[in-house]
Every structure is written in C-alpha cells, then in structure tokens.
mmCIF file of C-alpha atoms in Angstrom:
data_model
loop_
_atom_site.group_PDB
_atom_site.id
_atom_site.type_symbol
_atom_site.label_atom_id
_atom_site.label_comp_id
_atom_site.label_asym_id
_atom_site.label_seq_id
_atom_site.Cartn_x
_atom_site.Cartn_y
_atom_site.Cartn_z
ATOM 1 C CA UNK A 1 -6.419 17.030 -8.846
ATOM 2 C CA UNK A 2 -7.955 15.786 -5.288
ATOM 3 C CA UNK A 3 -5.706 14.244 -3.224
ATOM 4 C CA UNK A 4 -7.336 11.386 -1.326
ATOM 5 C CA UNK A 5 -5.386 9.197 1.478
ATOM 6 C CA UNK A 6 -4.614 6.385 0.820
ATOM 7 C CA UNK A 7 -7.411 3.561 2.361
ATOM 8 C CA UNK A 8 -5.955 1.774 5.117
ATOM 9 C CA UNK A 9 -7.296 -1.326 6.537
ATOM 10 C CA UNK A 10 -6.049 -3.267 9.662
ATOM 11 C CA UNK A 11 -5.817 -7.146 10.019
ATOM 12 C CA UNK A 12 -8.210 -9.296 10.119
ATOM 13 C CA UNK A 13 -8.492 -11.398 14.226
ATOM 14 C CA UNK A 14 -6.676 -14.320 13.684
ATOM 15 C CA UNK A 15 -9.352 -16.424 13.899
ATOM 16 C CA UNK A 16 -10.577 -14.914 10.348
ATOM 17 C CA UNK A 17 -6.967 -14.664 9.138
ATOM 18 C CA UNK A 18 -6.843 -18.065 9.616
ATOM 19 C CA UNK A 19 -9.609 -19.190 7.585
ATOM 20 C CA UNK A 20 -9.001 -17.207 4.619
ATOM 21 C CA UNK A 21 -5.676 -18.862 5.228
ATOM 22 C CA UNK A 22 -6.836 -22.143 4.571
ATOM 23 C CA UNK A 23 -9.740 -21.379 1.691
ATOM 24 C CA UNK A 24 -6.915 -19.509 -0.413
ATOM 25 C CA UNK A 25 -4.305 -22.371 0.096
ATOM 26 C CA UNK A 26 -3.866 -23.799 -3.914
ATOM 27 C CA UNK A 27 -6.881 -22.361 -5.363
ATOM 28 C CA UNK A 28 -6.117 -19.593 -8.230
ATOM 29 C CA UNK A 29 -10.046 -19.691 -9.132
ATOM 30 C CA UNK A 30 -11.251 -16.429 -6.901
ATOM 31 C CA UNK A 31 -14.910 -15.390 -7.749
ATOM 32 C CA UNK A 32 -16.246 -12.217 -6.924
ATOM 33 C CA UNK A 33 -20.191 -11.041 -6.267
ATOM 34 C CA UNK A 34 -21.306 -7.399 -6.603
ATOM 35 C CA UNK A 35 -24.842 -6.949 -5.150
ATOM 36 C CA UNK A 36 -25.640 -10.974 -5.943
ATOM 37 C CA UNK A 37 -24.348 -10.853 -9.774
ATOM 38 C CA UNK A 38 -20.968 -12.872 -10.521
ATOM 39 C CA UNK A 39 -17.945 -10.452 -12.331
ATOM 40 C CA UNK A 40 -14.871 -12.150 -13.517
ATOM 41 C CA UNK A 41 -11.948 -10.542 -13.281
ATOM 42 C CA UNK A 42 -9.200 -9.649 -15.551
ATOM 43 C CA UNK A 43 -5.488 -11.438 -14.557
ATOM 44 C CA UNK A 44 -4.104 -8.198 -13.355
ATOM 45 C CA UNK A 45 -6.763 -7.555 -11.130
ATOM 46 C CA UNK A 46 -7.594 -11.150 -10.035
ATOM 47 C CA UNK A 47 -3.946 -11.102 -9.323
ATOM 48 C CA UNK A 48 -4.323 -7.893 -7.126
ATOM 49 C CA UNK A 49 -7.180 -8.686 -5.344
ATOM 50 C CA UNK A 50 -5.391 -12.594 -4.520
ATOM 51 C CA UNK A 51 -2.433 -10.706 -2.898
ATOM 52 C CA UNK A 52 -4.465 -8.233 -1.157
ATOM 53 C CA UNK A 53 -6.960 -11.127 0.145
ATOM 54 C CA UNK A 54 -3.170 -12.881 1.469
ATOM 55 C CA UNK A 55 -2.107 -10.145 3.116
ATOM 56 C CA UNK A 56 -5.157 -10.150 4.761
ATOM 57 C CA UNK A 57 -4.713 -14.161 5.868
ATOM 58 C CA UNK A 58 -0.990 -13.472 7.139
ATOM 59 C CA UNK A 59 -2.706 -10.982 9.739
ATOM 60 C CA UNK A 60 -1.267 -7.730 7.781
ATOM 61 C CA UNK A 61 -2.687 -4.574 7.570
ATOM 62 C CA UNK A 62 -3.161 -3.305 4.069
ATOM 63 C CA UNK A 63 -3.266 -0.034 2.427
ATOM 64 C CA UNK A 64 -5.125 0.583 -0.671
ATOM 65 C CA UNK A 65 -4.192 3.887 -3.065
ATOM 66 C CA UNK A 66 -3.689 4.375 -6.585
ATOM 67 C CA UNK A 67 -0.005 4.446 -8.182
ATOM 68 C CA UNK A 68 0.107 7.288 -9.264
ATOM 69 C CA UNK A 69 -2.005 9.405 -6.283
ATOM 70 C CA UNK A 70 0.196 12.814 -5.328
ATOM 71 C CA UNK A 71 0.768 13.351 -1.263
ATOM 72 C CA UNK A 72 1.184 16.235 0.858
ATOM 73 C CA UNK A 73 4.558 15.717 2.708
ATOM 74 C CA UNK A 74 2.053 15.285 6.205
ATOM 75 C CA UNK A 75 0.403 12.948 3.964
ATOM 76 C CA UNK A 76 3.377 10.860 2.769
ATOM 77 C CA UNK A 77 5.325 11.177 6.081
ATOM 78 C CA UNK A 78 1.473 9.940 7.997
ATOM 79 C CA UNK A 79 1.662 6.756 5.278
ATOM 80 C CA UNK A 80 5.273 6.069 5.699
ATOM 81 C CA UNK A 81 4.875 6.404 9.964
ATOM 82 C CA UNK A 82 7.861 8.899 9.831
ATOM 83 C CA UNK A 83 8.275 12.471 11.079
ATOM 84 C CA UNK A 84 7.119 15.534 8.319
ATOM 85 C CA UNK A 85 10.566 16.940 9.515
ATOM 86 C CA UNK A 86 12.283 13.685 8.707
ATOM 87 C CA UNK A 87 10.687 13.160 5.333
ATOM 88 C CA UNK A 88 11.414 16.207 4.361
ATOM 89 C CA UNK A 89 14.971 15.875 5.140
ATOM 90 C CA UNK A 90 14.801 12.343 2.929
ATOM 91 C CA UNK A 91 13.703 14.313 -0.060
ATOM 92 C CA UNK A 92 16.104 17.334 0.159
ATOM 93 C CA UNK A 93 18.607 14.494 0.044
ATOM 94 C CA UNK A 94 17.531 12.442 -2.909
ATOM 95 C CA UNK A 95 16.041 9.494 -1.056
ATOM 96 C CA UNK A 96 12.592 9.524 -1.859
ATOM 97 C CA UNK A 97 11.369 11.756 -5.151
ATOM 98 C CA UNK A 98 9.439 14.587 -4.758
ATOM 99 C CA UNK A 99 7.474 17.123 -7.341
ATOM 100 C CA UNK A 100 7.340 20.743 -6.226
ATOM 101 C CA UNK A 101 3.996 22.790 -7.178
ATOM 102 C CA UNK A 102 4.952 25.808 -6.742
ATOM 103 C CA UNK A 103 6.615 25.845 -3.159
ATOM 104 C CA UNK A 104 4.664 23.046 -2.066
ATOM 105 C CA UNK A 105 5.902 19.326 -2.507
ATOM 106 C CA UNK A 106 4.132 16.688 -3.341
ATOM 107 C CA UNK A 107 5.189 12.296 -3.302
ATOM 108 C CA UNK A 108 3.485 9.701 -4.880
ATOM 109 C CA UNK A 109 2.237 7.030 -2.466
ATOM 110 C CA UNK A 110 3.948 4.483 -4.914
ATOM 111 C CA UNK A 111 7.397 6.240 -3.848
ATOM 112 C CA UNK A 112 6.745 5.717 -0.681
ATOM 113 C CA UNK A 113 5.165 2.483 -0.595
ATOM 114 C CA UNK A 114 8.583 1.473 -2.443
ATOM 115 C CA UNK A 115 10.524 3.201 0.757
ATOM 116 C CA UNK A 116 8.675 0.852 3.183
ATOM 117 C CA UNK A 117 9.386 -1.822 0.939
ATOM 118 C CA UNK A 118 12.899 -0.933 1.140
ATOM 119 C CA UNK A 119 12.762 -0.809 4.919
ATOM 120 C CA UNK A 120 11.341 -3.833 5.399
ATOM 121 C CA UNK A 121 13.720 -5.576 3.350
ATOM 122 C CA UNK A 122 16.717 -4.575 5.191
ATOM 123 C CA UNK A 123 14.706 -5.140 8.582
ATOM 124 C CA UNK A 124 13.964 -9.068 7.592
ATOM 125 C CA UNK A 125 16.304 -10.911 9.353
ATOM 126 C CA UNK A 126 18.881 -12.610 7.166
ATOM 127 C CA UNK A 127 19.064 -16.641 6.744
#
C-alpha cells in the first residue's frame, strides 16, 4: 500500500470566509460542477463536502485523508504537530493505536485526527 499525506489546506482570507459564510447560512441544497456538467451528490458526501465547505467559512484550515490511510510515526506525529519522540511515547503507552509491520509502526490518520479532536475538546474553554 502507498502511503500518501494527508492533503492539507489553510483558511480561506476572511474576506472569502466570510462570504461562503453568508451563501451557506440555511441552504442544505449544495450543487456541484465538474468541468461545466452538474453531479448530485449522495447524502454522505453532500454532507461531507457541507462541513468541509464550513470549516472553510469559520476561517479553519482543513485536512483531507482517507479513514483508513496508514502513517509513518514522522507522518502521524507531522499531522498531529507533535514531536516523533513524543508520539512514540503516546503509543508505547496505549494512547493512540498503532500497527507494527514488522519493526516499523504505522497510525491511521483517523486515530489521530480523533487525538486532535480529543485535544481540542479539553482545550475549549468551559461555559
């Protein structure tokens, strides 16, 4: 299997963030061109492509990768904006899975897209 990085984009200026801001606000009817001819969507991508077009609007960067993609450890610890040392450590603990092949290890980006998820949680400030 090839291992491909995930793609990551950064935010949209404000000034665009803003106006996808606004055209997304109520509508649920998102209509996508490919070279000039109309495709609908199925839900579960409609529904992917909505969140990752407001992400975009809130001025966040996004990352794109498939769920079940296999990372290096630079790879996953590069993603996660951690130390290799440190992720490493995280794994030999239990805190984030890891698959060994052979002596190498290997994360999926979903594992650690659910760390930063974790990590952001307990970083929101609490009402």
């Amino acid at each position: 299997m090839t291992l491909v990085a995930p793609k990551v984009t950064a935010a949209l200026p404000p000034e665009h963030a803003g106006k996808l801001q606004r055209a997304l606000e109520g509508s649920h009817d998102i209509t996508v061109f490919v070279d000039g001819t109309v495709h609908r969507l199925p839900a579960q991508a409609r529904d992917a492509v909505v969140d990752l077009l407001a992400r975009f609007s809130r001025g966040e960067s996004v990352s794109v990768s498939s769920v079940e993609e296999m990372l290096t450890t630079s790879q996953a610890a590069e993603l996660a904006g951690i130390s290799h040392t440190y992720l490493r450590n995280m794994t030999d603990r239990g805190e984030i899975p890891v698959e060994y092949r052979g002596t190498h290890r290997r994360i999926r980006s979903a594992d650690i897209m659910a760390w930063l998820e974790t990590q952001k949680a307990t970083d929101e400030p609490h009402s």
